[in-house]
PDB file of C-alpha atoms in Angstrom:
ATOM      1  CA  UNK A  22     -28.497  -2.600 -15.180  1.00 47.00           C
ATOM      2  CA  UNK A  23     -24.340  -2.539 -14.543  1.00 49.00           C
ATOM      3  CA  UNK A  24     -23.244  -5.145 -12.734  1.00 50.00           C
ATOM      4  CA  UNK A  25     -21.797  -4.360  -9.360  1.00 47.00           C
ATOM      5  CA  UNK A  26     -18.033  -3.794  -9.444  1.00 46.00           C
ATOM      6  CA  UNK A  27     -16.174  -6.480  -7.465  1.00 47.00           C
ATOM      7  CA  UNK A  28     -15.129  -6.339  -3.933  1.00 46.00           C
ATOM      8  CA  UNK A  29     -11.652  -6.220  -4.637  1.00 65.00           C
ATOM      9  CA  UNK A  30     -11.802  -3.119  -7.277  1.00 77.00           C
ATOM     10  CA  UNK A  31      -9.172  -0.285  -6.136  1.00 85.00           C
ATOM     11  CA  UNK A  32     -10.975   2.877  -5.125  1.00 87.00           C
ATOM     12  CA  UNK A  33      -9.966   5.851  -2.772  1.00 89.00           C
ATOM     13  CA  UNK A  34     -11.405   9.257  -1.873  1.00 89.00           C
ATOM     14  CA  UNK A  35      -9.921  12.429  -3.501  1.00 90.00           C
ATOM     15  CA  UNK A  36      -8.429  15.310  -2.246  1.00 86.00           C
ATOM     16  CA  UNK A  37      -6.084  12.879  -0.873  1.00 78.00           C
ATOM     17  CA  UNK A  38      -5.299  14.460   3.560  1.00 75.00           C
ATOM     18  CA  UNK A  39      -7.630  14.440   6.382  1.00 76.00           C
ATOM     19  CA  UNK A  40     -10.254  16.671   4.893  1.00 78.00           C
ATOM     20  CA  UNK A  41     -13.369  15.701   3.729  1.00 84.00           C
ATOM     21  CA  UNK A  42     -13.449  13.721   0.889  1.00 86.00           C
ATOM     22  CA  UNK A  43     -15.009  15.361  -2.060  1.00 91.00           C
ATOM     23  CA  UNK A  44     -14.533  12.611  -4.875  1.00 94.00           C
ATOM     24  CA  UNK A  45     -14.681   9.000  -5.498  1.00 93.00           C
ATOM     25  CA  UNK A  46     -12.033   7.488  -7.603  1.00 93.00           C
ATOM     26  CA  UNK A  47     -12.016   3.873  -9.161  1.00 92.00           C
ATOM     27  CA  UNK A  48     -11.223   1.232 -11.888  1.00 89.00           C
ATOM     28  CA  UNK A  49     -11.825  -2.055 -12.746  1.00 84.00           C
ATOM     29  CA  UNK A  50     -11.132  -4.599 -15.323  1.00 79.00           C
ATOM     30  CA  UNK A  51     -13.823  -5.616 -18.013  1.00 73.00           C
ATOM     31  CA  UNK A  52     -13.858  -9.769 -17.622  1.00 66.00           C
ATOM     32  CA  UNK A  53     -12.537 -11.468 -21.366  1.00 61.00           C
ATOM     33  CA  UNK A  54     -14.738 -12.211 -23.607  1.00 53.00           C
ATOM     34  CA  UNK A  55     -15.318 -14.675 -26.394  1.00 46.00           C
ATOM     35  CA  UNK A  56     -13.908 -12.054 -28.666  1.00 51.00           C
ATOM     36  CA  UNK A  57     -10.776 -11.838 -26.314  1.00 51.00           C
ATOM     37  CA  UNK A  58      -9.431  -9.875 -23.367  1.00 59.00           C
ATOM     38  CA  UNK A  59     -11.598  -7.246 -21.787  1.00 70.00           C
ATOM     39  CA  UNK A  60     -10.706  -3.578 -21.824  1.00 82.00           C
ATOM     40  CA  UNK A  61     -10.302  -1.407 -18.521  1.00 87.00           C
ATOM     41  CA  UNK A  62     -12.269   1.570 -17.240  1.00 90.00           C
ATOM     42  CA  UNK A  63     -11.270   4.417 -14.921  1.00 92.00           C
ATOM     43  CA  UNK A  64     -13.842   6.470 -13.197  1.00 94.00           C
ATOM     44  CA  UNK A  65     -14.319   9.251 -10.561  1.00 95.00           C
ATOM     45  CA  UNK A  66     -17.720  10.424  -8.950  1.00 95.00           C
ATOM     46  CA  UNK A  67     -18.820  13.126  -6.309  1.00 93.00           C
ATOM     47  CA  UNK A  68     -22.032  10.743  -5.957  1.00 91.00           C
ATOM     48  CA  UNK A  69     -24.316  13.085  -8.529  1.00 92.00           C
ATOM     49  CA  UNK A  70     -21.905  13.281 -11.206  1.00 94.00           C
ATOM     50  CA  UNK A  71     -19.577  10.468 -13.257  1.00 95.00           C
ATOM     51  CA  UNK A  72     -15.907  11.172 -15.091  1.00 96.00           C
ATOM     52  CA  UNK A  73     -14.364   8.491 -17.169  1.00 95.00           C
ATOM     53  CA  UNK A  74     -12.246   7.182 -19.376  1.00 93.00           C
ATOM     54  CA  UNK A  75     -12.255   3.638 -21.256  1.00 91.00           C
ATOM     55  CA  UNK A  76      -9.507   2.126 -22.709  1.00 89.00           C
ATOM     56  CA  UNK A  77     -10.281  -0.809 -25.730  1.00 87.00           C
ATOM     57  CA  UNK A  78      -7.810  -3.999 -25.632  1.00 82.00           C
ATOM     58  CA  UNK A  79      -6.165  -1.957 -28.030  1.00 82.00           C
ATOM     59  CA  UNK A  80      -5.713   0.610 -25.952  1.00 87.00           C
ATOM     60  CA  UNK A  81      -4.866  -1.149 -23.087  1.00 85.00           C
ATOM     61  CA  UNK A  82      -1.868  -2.796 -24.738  1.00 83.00           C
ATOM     62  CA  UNK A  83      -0.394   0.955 -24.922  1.00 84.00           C
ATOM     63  CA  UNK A  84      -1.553   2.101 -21.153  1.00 84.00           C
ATOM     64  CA  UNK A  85       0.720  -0.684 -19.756  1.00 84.00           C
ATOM     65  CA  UNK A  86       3.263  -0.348 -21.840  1.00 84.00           C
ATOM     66  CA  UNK A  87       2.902   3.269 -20.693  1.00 81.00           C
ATOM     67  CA  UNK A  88       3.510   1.231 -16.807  1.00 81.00           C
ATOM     68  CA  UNK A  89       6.563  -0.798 -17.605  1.00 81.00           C
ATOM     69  CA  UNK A  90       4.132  -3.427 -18.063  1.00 82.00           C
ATOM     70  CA  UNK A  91       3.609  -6.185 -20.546  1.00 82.00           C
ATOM     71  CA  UNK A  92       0.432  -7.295 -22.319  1.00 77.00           C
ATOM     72  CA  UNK A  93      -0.186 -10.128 -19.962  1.00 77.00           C
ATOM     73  CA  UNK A  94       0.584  -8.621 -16.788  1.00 80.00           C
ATOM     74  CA  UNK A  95      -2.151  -6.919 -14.591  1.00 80.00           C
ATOM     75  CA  UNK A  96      -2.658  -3.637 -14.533  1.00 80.00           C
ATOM     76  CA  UNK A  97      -4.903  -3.361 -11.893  1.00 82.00           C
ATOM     77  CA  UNK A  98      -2.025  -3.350  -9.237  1.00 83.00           C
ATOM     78  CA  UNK A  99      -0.897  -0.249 -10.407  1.00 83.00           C
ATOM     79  CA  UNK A 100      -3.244   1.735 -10.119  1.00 86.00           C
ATOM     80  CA  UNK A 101      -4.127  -0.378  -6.270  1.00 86.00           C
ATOM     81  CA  UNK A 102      -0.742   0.834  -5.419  1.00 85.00           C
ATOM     82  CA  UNK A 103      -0.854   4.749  -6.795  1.00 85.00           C
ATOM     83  CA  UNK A 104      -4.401   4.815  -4.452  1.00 87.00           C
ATOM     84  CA  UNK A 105      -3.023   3.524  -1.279  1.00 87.00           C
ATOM     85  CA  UNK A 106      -0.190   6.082  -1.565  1.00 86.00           C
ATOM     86  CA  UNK A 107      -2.645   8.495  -2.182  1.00 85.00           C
ATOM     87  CA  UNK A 108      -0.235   9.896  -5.119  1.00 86.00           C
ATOM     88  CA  UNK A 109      -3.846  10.759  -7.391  1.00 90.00           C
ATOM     89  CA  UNK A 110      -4.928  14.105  -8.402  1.00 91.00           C
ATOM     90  CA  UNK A 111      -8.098  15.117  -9.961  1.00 93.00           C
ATOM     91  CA  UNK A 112      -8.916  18.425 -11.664  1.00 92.00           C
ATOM     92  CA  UNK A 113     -12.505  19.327 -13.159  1.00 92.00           C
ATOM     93  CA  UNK A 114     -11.775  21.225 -16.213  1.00 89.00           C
ATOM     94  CA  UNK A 115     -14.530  22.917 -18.132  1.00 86.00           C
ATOM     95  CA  UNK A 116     -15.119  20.618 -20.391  1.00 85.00           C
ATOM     96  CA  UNK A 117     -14.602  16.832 -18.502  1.00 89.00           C
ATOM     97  CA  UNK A 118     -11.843  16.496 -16.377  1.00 94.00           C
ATOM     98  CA  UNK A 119      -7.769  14.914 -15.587  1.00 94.00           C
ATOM     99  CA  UNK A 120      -6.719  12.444 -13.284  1.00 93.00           C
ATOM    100  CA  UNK A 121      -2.852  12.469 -12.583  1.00 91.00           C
ATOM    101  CA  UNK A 122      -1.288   9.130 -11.093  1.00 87.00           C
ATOM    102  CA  UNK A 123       2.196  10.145  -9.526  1.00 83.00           C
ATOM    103  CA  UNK A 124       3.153   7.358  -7.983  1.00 67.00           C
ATOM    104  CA  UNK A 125       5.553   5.724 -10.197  1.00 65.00           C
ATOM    105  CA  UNK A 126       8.882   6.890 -12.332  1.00 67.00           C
ATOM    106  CA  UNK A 127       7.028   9.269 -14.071  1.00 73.00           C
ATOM    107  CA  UNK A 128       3.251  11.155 -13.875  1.00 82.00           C
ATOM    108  CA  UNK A 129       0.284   9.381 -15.927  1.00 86.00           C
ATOM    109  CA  UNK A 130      -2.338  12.049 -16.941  1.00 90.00           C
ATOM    110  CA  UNK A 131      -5.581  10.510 -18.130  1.00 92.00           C
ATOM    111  CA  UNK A 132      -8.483  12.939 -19.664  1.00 94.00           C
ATOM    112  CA  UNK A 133     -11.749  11.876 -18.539  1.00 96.00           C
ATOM    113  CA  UNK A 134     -15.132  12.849 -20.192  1.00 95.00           C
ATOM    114  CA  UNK A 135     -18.301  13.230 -18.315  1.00 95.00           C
ATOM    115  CA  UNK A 136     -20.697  10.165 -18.547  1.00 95.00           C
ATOM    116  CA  UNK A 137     -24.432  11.067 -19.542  1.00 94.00           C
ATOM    117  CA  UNK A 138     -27.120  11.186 -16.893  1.00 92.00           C
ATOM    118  CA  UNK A 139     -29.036   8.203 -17.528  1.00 93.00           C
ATOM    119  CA  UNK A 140     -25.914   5.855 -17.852  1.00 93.00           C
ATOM    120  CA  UNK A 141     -24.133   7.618 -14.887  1.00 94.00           C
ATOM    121  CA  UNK A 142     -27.301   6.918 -12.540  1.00 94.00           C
ATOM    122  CA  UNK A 143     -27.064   3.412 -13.179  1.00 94.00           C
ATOM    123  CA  UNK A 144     -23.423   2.942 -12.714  1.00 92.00           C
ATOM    124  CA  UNK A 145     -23.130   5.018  -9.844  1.00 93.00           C
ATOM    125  CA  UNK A 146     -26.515   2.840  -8.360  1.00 93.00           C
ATOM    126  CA  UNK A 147     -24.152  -0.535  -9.099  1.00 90.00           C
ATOM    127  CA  UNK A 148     -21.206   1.305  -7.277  1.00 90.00           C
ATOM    128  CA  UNK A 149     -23.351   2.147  -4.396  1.00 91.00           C
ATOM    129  CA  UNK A 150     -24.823  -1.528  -3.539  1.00 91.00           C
ATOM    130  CA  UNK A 151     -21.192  -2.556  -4.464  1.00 88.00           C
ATOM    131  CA  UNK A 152     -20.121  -0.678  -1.612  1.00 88.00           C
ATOM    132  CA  UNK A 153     -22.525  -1.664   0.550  1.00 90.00           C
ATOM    133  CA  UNK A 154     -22.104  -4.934  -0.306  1.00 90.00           C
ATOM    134  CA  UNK A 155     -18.611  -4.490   0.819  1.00 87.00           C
ATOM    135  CA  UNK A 156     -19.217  -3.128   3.920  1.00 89.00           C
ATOM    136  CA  UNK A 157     -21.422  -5.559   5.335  1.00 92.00           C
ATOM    137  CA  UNK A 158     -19.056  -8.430   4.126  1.00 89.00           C
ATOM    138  CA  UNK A 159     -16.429  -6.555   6.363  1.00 89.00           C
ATOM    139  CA  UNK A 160     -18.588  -6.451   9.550  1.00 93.00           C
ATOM    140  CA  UNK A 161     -19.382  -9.778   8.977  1.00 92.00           C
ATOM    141  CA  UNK A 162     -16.086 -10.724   9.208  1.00 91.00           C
ATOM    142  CA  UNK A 163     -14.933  -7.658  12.220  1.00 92.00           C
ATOM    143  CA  UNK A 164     -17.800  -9.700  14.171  1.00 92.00           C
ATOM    144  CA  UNK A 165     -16.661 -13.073  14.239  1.00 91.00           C
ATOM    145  CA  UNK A 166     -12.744 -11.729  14.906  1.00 91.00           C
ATOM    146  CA  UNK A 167     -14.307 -10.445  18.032  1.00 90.00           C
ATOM    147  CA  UNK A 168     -16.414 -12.990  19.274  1.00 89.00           C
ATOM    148  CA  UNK A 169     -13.638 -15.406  18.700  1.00 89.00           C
ATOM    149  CA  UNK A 170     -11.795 -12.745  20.594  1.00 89.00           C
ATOM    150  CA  UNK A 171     -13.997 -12.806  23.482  1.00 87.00           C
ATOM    151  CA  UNK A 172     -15.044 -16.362  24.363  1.00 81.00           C
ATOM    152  CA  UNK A 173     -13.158 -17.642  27.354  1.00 73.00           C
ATOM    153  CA  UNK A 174      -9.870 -20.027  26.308  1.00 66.00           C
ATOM    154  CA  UNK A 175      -9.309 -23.160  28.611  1.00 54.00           C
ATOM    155  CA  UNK A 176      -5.898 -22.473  30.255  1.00 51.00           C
ATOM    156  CA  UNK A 177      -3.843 -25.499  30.160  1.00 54.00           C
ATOM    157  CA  UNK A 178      -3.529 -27.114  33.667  1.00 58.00           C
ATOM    158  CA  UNK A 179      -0.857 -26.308  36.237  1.00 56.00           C
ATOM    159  CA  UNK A 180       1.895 -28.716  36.996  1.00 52.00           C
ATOM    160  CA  UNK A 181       3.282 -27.831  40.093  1.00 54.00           C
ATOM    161  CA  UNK A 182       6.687 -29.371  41.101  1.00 55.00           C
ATOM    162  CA  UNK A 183       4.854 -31.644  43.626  1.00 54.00           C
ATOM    163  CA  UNK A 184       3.414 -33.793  40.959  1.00 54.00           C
ATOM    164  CA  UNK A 185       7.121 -34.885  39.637  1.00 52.00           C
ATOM    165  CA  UNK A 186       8.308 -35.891  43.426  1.00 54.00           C
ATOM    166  CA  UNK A 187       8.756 -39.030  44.110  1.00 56.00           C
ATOM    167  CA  UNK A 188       5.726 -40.901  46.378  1.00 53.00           C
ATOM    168  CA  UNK A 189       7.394 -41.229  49.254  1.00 54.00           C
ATOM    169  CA  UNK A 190       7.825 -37.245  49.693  1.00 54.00           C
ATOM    170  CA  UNK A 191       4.585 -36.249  48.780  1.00 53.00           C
ATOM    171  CA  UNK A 192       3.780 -38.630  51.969  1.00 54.00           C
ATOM    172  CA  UNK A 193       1.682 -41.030  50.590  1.00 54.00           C
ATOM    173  CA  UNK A 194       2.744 -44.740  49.743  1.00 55.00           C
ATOM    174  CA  UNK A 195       3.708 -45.704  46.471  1.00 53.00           C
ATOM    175  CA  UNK A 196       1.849 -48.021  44.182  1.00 56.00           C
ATOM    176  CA  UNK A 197       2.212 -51.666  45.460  1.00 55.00           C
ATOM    177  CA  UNK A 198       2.543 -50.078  48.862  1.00 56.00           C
ATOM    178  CA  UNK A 199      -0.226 -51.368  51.505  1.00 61.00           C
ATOM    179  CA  UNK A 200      -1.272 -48.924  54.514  1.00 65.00           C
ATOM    180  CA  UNK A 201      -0.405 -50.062  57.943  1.00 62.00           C
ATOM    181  CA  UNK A 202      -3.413 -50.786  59.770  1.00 64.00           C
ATOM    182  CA  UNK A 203      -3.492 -50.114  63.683  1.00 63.00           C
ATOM    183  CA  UNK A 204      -2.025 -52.710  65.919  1.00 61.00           C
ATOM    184  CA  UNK A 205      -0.076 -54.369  62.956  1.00 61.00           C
ATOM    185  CA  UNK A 206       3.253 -56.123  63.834  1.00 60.00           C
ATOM    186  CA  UNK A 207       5.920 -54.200  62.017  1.00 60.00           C
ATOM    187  CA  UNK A 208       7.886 -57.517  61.741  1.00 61.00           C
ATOM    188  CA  UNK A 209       4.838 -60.225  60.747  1.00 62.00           C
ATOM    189  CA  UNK A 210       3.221 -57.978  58.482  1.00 61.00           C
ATOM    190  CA  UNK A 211      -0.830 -59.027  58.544  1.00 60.00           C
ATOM    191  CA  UNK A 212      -0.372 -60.493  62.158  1.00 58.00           C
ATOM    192  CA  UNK A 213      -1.808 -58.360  64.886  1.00 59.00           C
ATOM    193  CA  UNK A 214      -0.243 -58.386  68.472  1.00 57.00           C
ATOM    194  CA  UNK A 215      -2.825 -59.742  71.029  1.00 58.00           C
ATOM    195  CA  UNK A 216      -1.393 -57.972  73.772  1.00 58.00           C
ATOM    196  CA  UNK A 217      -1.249 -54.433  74.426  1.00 58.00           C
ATOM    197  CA  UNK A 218       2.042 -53.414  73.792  1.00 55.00           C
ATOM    198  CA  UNK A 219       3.855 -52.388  77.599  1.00 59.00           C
ATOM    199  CA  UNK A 220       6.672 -49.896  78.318  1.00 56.00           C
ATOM    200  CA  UNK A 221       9.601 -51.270  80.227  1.00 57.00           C
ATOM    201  CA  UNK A 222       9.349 -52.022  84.095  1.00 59.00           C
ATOM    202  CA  UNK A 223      12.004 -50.199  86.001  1.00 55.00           C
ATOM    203  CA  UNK A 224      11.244 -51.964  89.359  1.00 59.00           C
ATOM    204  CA  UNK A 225      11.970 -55.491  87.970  1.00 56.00           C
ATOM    205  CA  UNK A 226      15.623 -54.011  87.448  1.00 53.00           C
TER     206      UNK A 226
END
């Protein structure tokens, strides 16, 4: 069975608009082998049916050219690029089918040949858990934005401008400052008066 194609393979849904989609187009990147770099693979499905076309190392080394590119530079990017501007076109012909990439300086046209029915199934069974696959890793990751999103944030404590007055206009003593108990002689501090303090006679004037 295919491996999966990675999460991070280019894809996008042909006609390119708001209609329904009709087709599924994608690439991705054969890993290197011991023999040497990997070759590259463009597909397109309508989920019953598989286009593509394969390109060698060889191959390969003319396709980017074909992009401005050079042989060690990616050419996965491109074609990222050409699918989020939705410049792709695909046209079933009677025998396979063409894929037209408009995006840069100058249309790419790529012929694509219908993959048998046994190998098709399996690739498009690896696409479909890929895609899954995908999907749930993206919910995963929707769900814990919004739950860090909703759980309450500590906000920070108020400082209101009485906190940087002074102590003695907040009205209450300062530190080092002892409270006056009742009856305490303002002069002898710690000395209470015995007698009850009087007003002034005014008949011994």
């Amino acid at each position: 069975m295919a491996p999966p194609p990675p999460l991070s393979v280019p894809l996008c849904t042909l006609p390119p608009g708001s209609g329904p989609p009709r087709f599924l187009c994608y690439c991705e990147e054969e890993a290197n082998g011991a023999k040497g770099p990997g070759g590259f693979s463009l597909y397109v499905t309508d989920a019953a049916e598989l286009w593509s076309t394969c390109f060698t190392p060889d191959s390969l080394a003319a396709l980017k050219t074909r992009f401005g590119l050079n042989a060690a530079e990616d050419l996965t990017p491109q074609f990222r690029a050409a699918f989020k501007q939705q410049a792709v076109t695909f046209t079933l012909q009677e025998v396979g089918a063409s894929l037209t990439l408009s995006g840069g300086p100058s249309s790419l046209e790529f012929e694509l040949s219908k993959v048998p029915g046994t190998e098709a199934a399996v690739r498009l069974q690896a696409l479909t858990l890929g895609l899954a696959e995908r999907v749930c890793s993206l919910e995963r990751q929707l769900a814990a934005v919004e739950e860090i999103a909703a759980s309450p944030r500590k906000s920070p404590r108020r400082v209101g401008p009485q906190q940087f007055l002074p102590d003695s206009q907040r009205g209450c003593p300062g530190p080092g400052v002892r409270r006056r108990c009742p009856g305490e002689s303002l002069i002898n501090p710690g000395y209470k008066s015995k007698k009850p303090a009087g007003g002034v006679d005014f008949d011994d004037l």
